[in-house]
Short mmCIF file of C-alpha atoms and ligand atoms in Angstrom, two decimals:
data_model
loop_
_atom_site.label_atom_id
_atom_site.label_comp_id
_atom_site.label_asym_id
_atom_site.label_seq_id
_atom_site.Cartn_x
_atom_site.Cartn_y
_atom_site.Cartn_z
CA MET A 1 -20.81 -2.86 -13.02
CA PRO A 2 -21.08 -5.28 -15.96
CA ARG A 3 -19.18 -8.53 -15.59
CA LYS A 4 -17.75 -10.77 -18.27
CA THR A 5 -20.23 -13.54 -19.05
CA ILE A 6 -19.75 -17.13 -20.11
CA ASN A 7 -20.83 -16.14 -23.65
CA GLN A 8 -17.90 -13.79 -23.95
CA ILE A 9 -15.07 -16.29 -23.59
CA GLU A 10 -13.71 -19.22 -25.60
CA VAL A 11 -14.69 -22.53 -24.04
CA ALA A 12 -13.87 -25.15 -26.71
CA SER A 13 -12.06 -28.12 -25.10
CA GLN A 14 -11.85 -26.15 -21.84
CA ARG A 15 -13.18 -27.49 -18.56
CA VAL A 16 -15.72 -25.00 -17.24
CA LEU A 17 -16.39 -25.36 -13.50
CA MET A 18 -19.85 -23.83 -13.12
CA ARG A 19 -21.46 -23.18 -9.72
CA VAL A 20 -25.21 -23.48 -10.23
CA ASP A 21 -28.07 -23.32 -7.76
CA PHE A 22 -29.89 -26.63 -8.17
CA ASN A 23 -31.29 -26.46 -4.65
CA VAL A 24 -34.68 -27.54 -5.98
CA PRO A 25 -37.61 -28.55 -3.78
CA MET A 26 -38.55 -32.24 -3.79
CA ASP A 27 -41.44 -34.19 -2.25
CA ASP A 28 -41.05 -37.12 0.15
CA SER A 29 -40.64 -39.57 -2.73
CA GLY A 30 -37.68 -37.57 -4.08
CA ALA A 31 -39.61 -36.14 -7.06
CA ILE A 32 -38.72 -32.57 -7.98
CA THR A 33 -41.73 -30.30 -7.40
CA ASP A 34 -40.31 -27.16 -9.03
CA ASP A 35 -37.49 -27.30 -11.59
CA ARG A 36 -37.38 -23.58 -12.38
CA ARG A 37 -33.83 -23.18 -11.06
CA ILE A 38 -32.55 -25.88 -13.42
CA LYS A 39 -34.44 -24.43 -16.40
CA LEU A 40 -33.09 -20.95 -15.77
CA ALA A 41 -29.49 -22.22 -15.89
CA LEU A 42 -30.00 -23.88 -19.30
CA PRO A 43 -28.82 -20.93 -21.44
CA SER A 44 -25.44 -20.89 -19.64
CA ILE A 45 -25.19 -24.68 -19.77
CA ARG A 46 -25.99 -24.74 -23.50
CA SER A 47 -23.56 -21.92 -24.13
CA VAL A 48 -20.74 -24.18 -22.89
CA ILE A 49 -21.64 -27.53 -24.41
CA ASP A 50 -22.83 -26.16 -27.76
CA ARG A 51 -19.39 -24.57 -28.22
CA GLY A 52 -17.49 -27.75 -27.34
CA GLY A 53 -16.72 -26.90 -23.74
CA ARG A 54 -16.45 -29.58 -21.02
CA LEU A 55 -18.89 -28.68 -18.29
CA VAL A 56 -18.46 -29.57 -14.60
CA LEU A 57 -21.51 -28.51 -12.59
CA MET A 58 -21.47 -28.07 -8.82
CA SER A 59 -24.25 -27.12 -6.41
CA HIS A 60 -25.53 -27.60 -2.90
CA ARG A 61 -28.93 -28.92 -1.94
CA GLY A 62 -30.68 -28.44 1.39
CA ARG A 63 -28.87 -28.41 4.69
CA PRO A 64 -27.07 -31.72 5.15
CA MET A 65 -25.14 -32.46 8.34
CA GLY A 66 -21.83 -31.99 6.53
CA ASN A 67 -20.35 -35.32 7.48
CA GLY A 68 -20.95 -37.40 4.39
CA TYR A 69 -23.52 -38.67 1.93
CA GLU A 70 -27.25 -38.41 2.71
CA SER A 71 -29.41 -40.03 0.05
CA ALA A 72 -32.39 -37.72 0.72
CA LEU A 73 -30.29 -34.72 -0.26
CA SER A 74 -28.53 -36.19 -3.27
CA LEU A 75 -28.35 -34.11 -6.45
CA LYS A 76 -28.97 -37.21 -8.59
CA PRO A 77 -32.63 -36.30 -9.28
CA ALA A 78 -31.55 -32.81 -10.38
CA SER A 79 -28.86 -34.32 -12.60
CA ASP A 80 -31.45 -36.68 -14.16
CA ARG A 81 -33.89 -33.82 -14.72
CA LEU A 82 -31.20 -31.79 -16.45
CA GLY A 83 -30.52 -34.75 -18.76
CA GLN A 84 -34.24 -34.93 -19.66
CA MET A 85 -34.31 -31.21 -20.42
CA LEU A 86 -31.28 -31.45 -22.69
CA GLU A 87 -32.73 -34.35 -24.70
CA GLY A 88 -30.04 -36.73 -25.77
CA VAL A 89 -27.20 -35.19 -23.76
CA ARG A 90 -25.98 -37.56 -21.07
CA VAL A 91 -25.22 -35.98 -17.71
CA ILE A 92 -22.47 -37.95 -16.00
CA PHE A 93 -23.00 -38.30 -12.26
CA PRO A 94 -19.90 -39.79 -10.67
CA GLY A 95 -21.48 -40.40 -7.28
CA GLU A 96 -21.28 -39.88 -3.63
CA ASP A 97 -18.29 -37.63 -3.10
CA CYS A 98 -17.84 -34.36 -5.01
CA ILE A 99 -14.06 -34.40 -4.52
CA GLY A 100 -13.49 -38.18 -4.45
CA ASP A 101 -11.38 -40.21 -6.87
CA ASP A 102 -14.42 -41.18 -8.95
CA ALA A 103 -15.22 -37.52 -9.44
CA ARG A 104 -11.63 -36.66 -10.36
CA LYS A 105 -11.34 -39.54 -12.87
CA SER A 106 -14.67 -38.60 -14.47
CA VAL A 107 -13.60 -34.97 -14.78
CA GLU A 108 -10.34 -36.05 -16.43
CA ALA A 109 -12.22 -38.30 -18.89
CA LEU A 110 -14.76 -35.60 -19.82
CA GLY A 111 -14.99 -34.94 -23.56
CA ASP A 112 -15.91 -31.86 -25.56
CA GLY A 113 -19.61 -31.00 -25.25
CA GLU A 114 -20.08 -33.34 -22.27
CA ILE A 115 -21.55 -32.54 -18.85
CA LEU A 116 -20.74 -33.87 -15.42
CA MET A 117 -22.63 -33.03 -12.24
CA LEU A 118 -20.85 -33.32 -8.90
CA GLU A 119 -22.70 -34.59 -5.82
CA ASN A 120 -24.01 -32.15 -3.18
CA LEU A 121 -21.10 -29.95 -2.08
CA ARG A 122 -22.50 -29.58 1.43
CA PHE A 123 -21.95 -33.28 2.18
CA HIS A 124 -18.55 -31.85 3.15
CA ALA A 125 -18.62 -29.38 6.07
CA GLN A 126 -15.67 -27.65 4.33
CA GLU A 127 -18.07 -26.20 1.75
CA LYS A 128 -19.91 -24.00 4.28
CA ALA A 129 -16.63 -23.27 6.06
CA GLY A 130 -14.99 -22.03 2.85
CA GLU A 131 -12.09 -24.36 3.58
CA VAL A 132 -9.00 -23.95 1.36
CA ASN A 133 -7.92 -27.57 0.74
CA PHE A 134 -11.43 -28.56 -0.27
CA ALA A 135 -11.65 -25.52 -2.55
CA THR A 136 -8.25 -26.24 -4.12
CA ARG A 137 -9.39 -29.75 -4.99
CA LEU A 138 -12.56 -28.42 -6.62
CA ALA A 139 -10.62 -25.66 -8.37
CA SER A 140 -8.39 -28.30 -9.99
CA PHE A 141 -11.49 -29.53 -11.89
CA GLY A 142 -11.72 -26.36 -14.01
CA ASP A 143 -9.81 -24.17 -16.47
CA ILE A 144 -12.56 -21.57 -16.26
CA TYR A 145 -14.80 -20.67 -13.29
CA CYS A 146 -18.39 -19.60 -13.87
CA ASN A 147 -20.72 -18.27 -11.16
CA GLU A 148 -24.32 -19.07 -12.11
CA ALA A 149 -25.72 -19.24 -8.56
CA PHE A 150 -27.41 -15.97 -7.67
CA GLY A 151 -29.40 -17.79 -4.97
CA THR A 152 -26.13 -18.35 -3.07
CA ALA A 153 -24.29 -15.21 -4.21
CA HIS A 154 -24.42 -13.62 -0.73
CA ARG A 155 -22.69 -16.60 0.88
CA SER A 156 -18.98 -17.19 1.44
CA ASP A 157 -19.13 -20.94 0.84
CA ALA A 158 -16.04 -22.54 -0.71
CA SER A 159 -17.63 -22.95 -4.14
CA MET A 160 -18.67 -19.27 -4.18
CA VAL A 161 -15.56 -17.57 -2.84
CA THR A 162 -12.61 -19.84 -2.00
CA VAL A 163 -12.77 -21.72 -5.32
CA PRO A 164 -12.66 -18.58 -7.50
CA LEU A 165 -9.89 -17.26 -5.24
CA ALA A 166 -7.96 -20.49 -5.85
CA MET A 167 -8.50 -20.01 -9.60
CA GLU A 168 -6.97 -16.55 -9.74
CA GLY A 169 -5.25 -16.07 -13.09
CA LYS A 170 -7.80 -18.25 -14.87
CA PRO A 171 -10.95 -16.73 -16.42
CA ARG A 172 -13.72 -16.23 -13.83
CA VAL A 173 -17.00 -15.25 -15.41
CA ALA A 174 -20.69 -14.70 -14.70
CA GLY A 175 -23.45 -17.02 -15.85
CA LEU A 176 -26.22 -15.44 -17.91
CA LEU A 177 -28.85 -15.73 -15.18
CA LEU A 178 -26.53 -14.21 -12.57
CA GLN A 179 -25.82 -11.33 -14.93
CA ARG A 180 -29.54 -10.78 -15.53
CA GLU A 181 -30.28 -10.79 -11.79
CA LEU A 182 -27.51 -8.28 -11.06
CA THR A 183 -28.49 -5.99 -13.91
CA PHE A 184 -32.17 -5.84 -12.91
CA LEU A 185 -31.52 -5.26 -9.23
CA ARG A 186 -28.64 -2.81 -9.66
CA GLU A 187 -30.52 -0.76 -12.21
CA ALA A 188 -33.60 -0.58 -9.97
CA ILE A 189 -31.64 0.26 -6.82
CA GLU A 190 -29.11 2.66 -8.32
CA HIS A 191 -31.18 4.38 -11.03
CA PRO A 192 -34.80 3.97 -9.98
CA LYS A 193 -37.61 5.67 -11.83
CA ARG A 194 -39.63 7.41 -9.15
CA PRO A 195 -41.76 6.99 -7.18
CA PHE A 196 -39.68 4.08 -5.91
CA VAL A 197 -41.72 1.82 -3.61
CA VAL A 198 -40.36 -1.14 -1.64
CA LEU A 199 -42.60 -3.71 0.04
CA LEU A 200 -41.09 -5.60 2.95
CA GLY A 201 -42.84 -8.45 4.71
CA GLY A 202 -42.13 -11.88 6.11
CA ALA A 203 -41.67 -13.29 9.55
CA LYS A 204 -38.90 -11.34 11.21
CA VAL A 205 -37.97 -7.68 11.36
CA SER A 206 -34.45 -8.71 12.38
CA ASP A 207 -33.88 -10.13 8.87
CA LYS A 208 -34.88 -6.86 7.24
CA ILE A 209 -33.43 -4.21 9.59
CA GLY A 210 -30.31 -3.74 7.45
CA ALA A 211 -32.42 -3.24 4.34
CA ILE A 212 -34.74 -0.73 6.03
CA HIS A 213 -31.77 1.34 7.28
CA ASN A 214 -30.25 1.43 3.81
CA LEU A 215 -33.52 2.21 2.04
CA ILE A 216 -34.49 5.11 4.31
CA GLY A 217 -33.38 8.24 2.50
CA ASN A 218 -33.10 6.43 -0.85
CA VAL A 219 -36.61 5.24 -1.65
CA ASP A 220 -39.86 7.16 -1.65
CA THR A 221 -42.03 4.69 0.23
CA ILE A 222 -41.55 1.54 2.28
CA LEU A 223 -44.71 -0.54 2.76
CA VAL A 224 -44.39 -2.93 5.69
CA GLY A 225 -46.47 -6.07 6.15
CA GLY A 226 -46.09 -9.58 7.55
CA ALA A 227 -45.20 -10.33 11.13
CA MET A 228 -42.24 -7.93 10.94
CA ALA A 229 -44.75 -5.06 11.10
CA TYR A 230 -45.78 -6.00 14.66
CA THR A 231 -42.39 -5.22 16.18
CA LEU A 232 -42.53 -1.78 14.53
CA LEU A 233 -46.10 -1.25 15.79
CA GLN A 234 -45.05 -2.31 19.28
CA ALA A 235 -42.36 0.37 19.12
CA VAL A 236 -45.12 2.98 18.80
CA ASP A 237 -47.03 1.45 21.72
CA HIS A 238 -49.77 -0.51 20.00
CA ASP A 239 -51.22 -3.69 21.49
CA LEU A 240 -50.42 -6.71 19.37
CA GLY A 241 -52.26 -9.49 21.26
CA ALA A 242 -50.52 -12.84 20.75
CA SER A 243 -48.87 -11.81 17.45
CA LEU A 244 -45.25 -12.55 16.62
CA VAL A 245 -43.15 -9.71 18.07
CA GLU A 246 -39.38 -9.67 18.53
CA PRO A 247 -39.05 -7.96 21.94
CA ASP A 248 -35.29 -7.48 21.64
CA LYS A 249 -35.78 -5.52 18.40
CA VAL A 250 -38.38 -3.03 19.68
CA GLU A 251 -35.77 -0.40 20.58
CA GLU A 252 -34.17 -0.64 17.16
CA ALA A 253 -37.62 -0.48 15.56
CA ARG A 254 -38.21 2.78 17.44
CA ARG A 255 -34.97 4.21 16.02
CA ILE A 256 -35.99 3.15 12.48
CA ILE A 257 -39.31 4.95 12.82
CA GLU A 258 -37.55 8.12 14.05
CA GLU A 259 -34.97 7.87 11.26
CA ALA A 260 -37.74 7.62 8.65
CA LYS A 261 -39.57 10.65 10.10
CA SER A 262 -36.61 12.91 9.50
CA SER A 263 -35.95 11.56 5.98
CA MET A 264 -37.63 11.85 2.58
CA THR A 265 -38.88 8.26 2.90
CA GLU A 266 -42.38 7.48 4.13
CA LEU A 267 -42.55 4.29 6.15
CA LEU A 268 -46.10 2.93 6.16
CA LEU A 269 -47.23 0.43 8.78
CA PRO A 270 -50.48 -1.57 8.77
CA ARG A 271 -53.59 0.35 9.89
CA ASP A 272 -55.65 -2.78 10.42
CA HIS A 273 -55.19 -6.53 10.50
CA VAL A 274 -56.81 -9.86 9.74
CA CYS A 275 -56.40 -11.96 12.87
CA GLY A 276 -56.84 -15.59 13.80
CA LYS A 277 -56.75 -17.65 16.97
CA GLU A 278 -54.33 -20.18 15.50
CA LEU A 279 -52.33 -20.88 12.35
CA SER A 280 -54.94 -22.99 10.59
CA HIS A 281 -57.66 -22.92 7.93
CA GLN A 282 -60.20 -23.66 10.65
CA SER A 283 -59.28 -20.67 12.79
CA PRO A 284 -61.95 -18.08 13.61
CA VAL A 285 -61.17 -14.83 11.80
CA LYS A 286 -61.46 -11.26 13.02
CA VAL A 287 -60.71 -8.03 11.18
CA THR A 288 -59.58 -5.21 13.47
CA ASP A 289 -60.77 -1.66 12.96
CA GLY A 290 -57.41 -0.15 13.85
CA PRO A 291 -53.75 -1.05 14.40
CA ASP A 292 -54.35 -2.68 17.83
CA ILE A 293 -54.88 -6.44 18.10
CA PRO A 294 -57.05 -7.82 20.94
CA ASP A 295 -55.62 -10.17 23.58
CA ASP A 296 -55.37 -13.83 22.50
CA TRP A 297 -55.57 -12.98 18.80
CA LEU A 298 -52.73 -13.34 16.31
CA GLY A 299 -52.22 -10.85 13.49
CA LEU A 300 -51.92 -13.02 10.37
CA ASP A 301 -52.46 -10.64 7.43
CA ILE A 302 -52.79 -6.96 6.58
CA GLY A 303 -56.38 -5.74 6.76
CA PRO A 304 -58.58 -4.15 4.07
CA LEU A 305 -57.75 -0.50 4.92
CA THR A 306 -54.04 -1.28 4.78
CA ARG A 307 -54.43 -3.07 1.45
CA GLU A 308 -56.26 -0.09 0.03
CA ALA A 309 -53.58 2.35 1.20
CA TYR A 310 -50.73 0.15 -0.07
CA ILE A 311 -52.42 -0.49 -3.42
CA LYS A 312 -52.76 3.27 -3.89
CA LYS A 313 -48.99 3.70 -3.44
CA ILE A 314 -48.25 0.77 -5.75
CA SER A 315 -50.53 2.10 -8.49
CA THR A 316 -48.49 5.30 -8.92
CA ALA A 317 -45.04 3.71 -8.44
CA ARG A 318 -42.58 3.48 -11.33
CA THR A 319 -40.13 1.13 -9.57
CA ILE A 320 -41.33 -1.59 -7.19
CA ILE A 321 -39.26 -4.12 -5.26
CA TRP A 322 -40.95 -6.71 -3.09
CA ASN A 323 -39.33 -8.99 -0.52
CA GLY A 324 -41.42 -11.04 1.93
CA PRO A 325 -45.15 -11.90 2.06
CA MET A 326 -47.70 -9.58 3.69
CA GLY A 327 -49.21 -12.36 5.78
CA VAL A 328 -49.34 -16.10 6.30
CA PHE A 329 -49.93 -16.62 2.59
CA GLU A 330 -49.70 -20.40 2.90
CA ILE A 331 -53.01 -20.53 4.83
CA PRO A 332 -56.15 -18.96 3.33
CA PRO A 333 -57.83 -16.62 4.13
CA PHE A 334 -54.59 -15.05 5.42
CA ASP A 335 -53.19 -15.01 1.86
CA GLU A 336 -55.54 -12.27 0.69
CA GLY A 337 -53.26 -9.29 1.47
CA THR A 338 -50.32 -10.89 -0.36
CA ASN A 339 -52.53 -11.87 -3.30
CA GLN A 340 -54.14 -8.45 -3.71
CA LEU A 341 -50.82 -6.64 -3.55
CA ALA A 342 -49.30 -9.07 -6.07
CA ARG A 343 -52.17 -8.26 -8.46
CA ALA A 344 -51.70 -4.53 -7.89
CA ILE A 345 -48.01 -4.84 -8.76
CA VAL A 346 -48.87 -6.69 -11.96
CA SER A 347 -51.24 -3.94 -13.01
CA ALA A 348 -48.65 -1.23 -12.17
CA THR A 349 -46.19 -3.20 -14.34
CA GLU A 350 -48.72 -3.21 -17.19
CA SER A 351 -48.80 0.58 -16.86
CA GLY A 352 -45.03 0.80 -17.25
CA ALA A 353 -43.53 0.27 -13.78
CA ILE A 354 -40.45 -1.91 -13.31
CA SER A 355 -41.25 -4.61 -10.74
CA ILE A 356 -38.97 -7.08 -9.05
CA VAL A 357 -39.98 -9.75 -6.60
CA GLY A 358 -37.03 -10.97 -4.60
CA GLY A 359 -36.86 -14.72 -4.24
CA GLY A 360 -38.04 -16.90 -1.39
CA ASP A 361 -41.62 -16.88 -0.19
CA SER A 362 -42.86 -13.82 -2.08
CA ALA A 363 -41.61 -15.29 -5.35
CA ALA A 364 -43.30 -18.59 -4.42
CA ALA A 365 -46.57 -16.72 -3.77
CA VAL A 366 -46.36 -15.00 -7.15
CA GLU A 367 -45.61 -18.29 -8.89
CA ALA A 368 -48.50 -20.03 -7.12
CA LEU A 369 -50.87 -17.30 -8.30
CA GLY A 370 -49.67 -17.73 -11.87
CA LEU A 371 -48.59 -14.07 -11.88
CA ALA A 372 -44.84 -14.51 -12.42
CA ASN A 373 -45.05 -13.33 -16.03
CA GLY A 374 -46.71 -10.11 -14.90
CA PHE A 375 -43.56 -8.98 -13.06
CA SER A 376 -40.55 -7.45 -14.82
CA HIS A 377 -38.31 -9.86 -12.94
CA VAL A 378 -38.81 -12.73 -10.49
CA SER A 379 -35.51 -13.17 -8.70
CA THR A 380 -34.14 -16.60 -7.80
CA GLY A 381 -32.37 -15.20 -4.74
CA GLY A 382 -34.28 -13.85 -1.74
CA GLY A 383 -31.20 -13.60 0.47
CA ALA A 384 -28.94 -12.22 -2.25
CA SER A 385 -31.44 -9.58 -3.34
CA LEU A 386 -31.99 -8.56 0.30
CA HIS A 387 -28.22 -8.24 0.63
CA MET A 388 -28.25 -5.85 -2.34
CA LEU A 389 -31.13 -3.88 -0.78
CA GLU A 390 -28.92 -3.55 2.30
CA GLY A 391 -26.37 -1.82 0.07
CA ARG A 392 -23.81 -4.57 0.62
CA LYS A 393 -21.46 -5.99 -1.98
CA LEU A 394 -21.70 -9.63 -2.99
CA LEU A 395 -18.19 -10.98 -2.42
CA SER A 396 -18.68 -13.89 -4.80
CA VAL A 397 -19.59 -11.44 -7.56
CA GLU A 398 -16.65 -9.15 -6.79
CA LEU A 399 -14.36 -12.06 -7.69
CA ILE A 400 -15.65 -12.27 -11.26
CA ASP A 401 -13.57 -10.63 -14.02
P1 LIG B 501 -39.46 -14.60 5.48
O1 LIG B 501 -38.76 -15.91 5.30
O2 LIG B 501 -38.92 -13.74 6.56
O3 LIG B 501 -39.70 -13.88 4.17
O4 LIG B 501 -40.90 -14.99 6.04
C1 LIG B 501 -41.84 -15.71 5.32
C2 LIG B 501 -42.80 -16.32 6.30
O5 LIG B 501 -43.38 -15.28 7.06
C3 LIG B 501 -43.94 -17.04 5.64
O6 LIG B 501 -43.84 -18.40 5.96
C4 LIG B 501 -45.18 -16.44 6.26
O7 LIG B 501 -46.14 -17.38 6.62
C5 LIG B 501 -44.63 -15.75 7.49
N1 LIG B 501 -45.49 -14.66 7.95
C6 LIG B 501 -45.90 -13.60 7.25
N2 LIG B 501 -46.76 -12.85 7.96
C7 LIG B 501 -46.89 -13.46 9.16
C8 LIG B 501 -47.64 -13.19 10.34
N3 LIG B 501 -48.43 -12.11 10.39
N4 LIG B 501 -47.53 -14.03 11.38
C9 LIG B 501 -46.73 -15.12 11.31
N5 LIG B 501 -46.00 -15.44 10.22
C10 LIG B 501 -46.08 -14.63 9.16
#
C-alpha cells in the first residue's frame, strides 16, 4: 500500500528526524569504500533542506558492543562524505553520544536548511533492544519522523519502531528510497508477470527456509544455488563430500521438496557442481558429472549443466528476484556461476523482464561486475527483501502514515 512520502508534507522550519542507513563499508584506515547508501538517500535529504526543513539524521554502523563510543565505528566519516556530496552544506556532527547534551543542544540550535548527523545509535545497547526511554529521548529531537532505512526495515530497533511509536500524532513518513524499494518488491511479489522465477543462494538454507515455504505455490520456478542447495540435496540422499550442509535442517529440507512436488512451483536443485579442496584461489578444481560430490571435496559453485538449465529458465522469465550468490563468488573460479546468471538476468531484463536483486552479497556481486544498471532494481536491503519474500510485514513500515 502506498505510504505518505517526505515530499508530500510541509517541512519548512520543522525538525525532521530521519532514520537513514549509512552503514557503509570502510577499509582499515577508515576510508569509505562504497558510498552508495549515502548517495541513494540524497533525494530525501535534499527534499528537506531545500524546503527549509531542519534535518536530524540518525543511523547505525556495524555491530558495536553497545556500551559506548568506539572510534572505528563512528559515523563521522559518513557525515563528512555527506557534506562533500552536498557541496557547501555543512553537516553538524555533535559527537560521541547520540542522545547526550551536546546532541540535544545542537538539535535545538539547528536552523532552517541545516543538517545534523547523530553518532552511531548502536553505541547504546538500548537501540537494538528497542528501549523506550532511549527512544523517547530521540523522538524529542523531531517534529516529523521519516523512515529512509530500507536496509534495517525488518528490524525492531528503537530508531525503527519505538521512536515512531513515541511520535504518534506527529507526521511519520517514508523516505523516497524506502518508497521505491517497497513499490518494486511489492509489485513484483503481489502482481508478478509470469513466468515468475526466484533465485535463492548463499550460505545457509536456514536463512531462506521461510522464503521457500512462502514462495512455493506462488512462483513458477525456484532456482537454488550456493551452499544452501547441499542441505536440500542431502535430503534426497546425495553425497555431498565435505560441502557445507546443515544436518539439523535436512528433515525440513525433505518437507520442502515434498511440498514443492505437490504444488505448481518447480524447485530446481543443482545437477552438477564445481568443487575445490579448500576455499582459496590455489585450490585444485573438479567439475562433477552429476549431483554427487566425492569425499574430501567441497562444492563451491554450480556446475555448467546447472548454469545452462538455470539460464534457460531465466531467459523466458518475465519477473526475476534474486537473493544470495550461487557460489563462493568472492574467490575465482568459483564466481563463474554467479557471474553467468547475473549476465543472463541482465539480458532477460533487456528483453522486458522485471529484475530485482535483493541486497547483500548478490547485490555486491552485481555491482562488482558493473551490471547494476542492467537490473530493474538493485535493493539496498537483503534482509528486508527476504522478509518480504517470506510474506511477512515490515513493522517499521506499518508505522508510517
Ligand atoms: P548469504 O549471506 O547467506 O547470502 O551467503 C553469502 C555467502 O555464501 C557468500 O559469502 C558466499 O561465499 C557463500 N557461499 C555461497 N555458495 C557457497 C558454497 N557452495 N560453499 C560455501 N559458501 C558459499
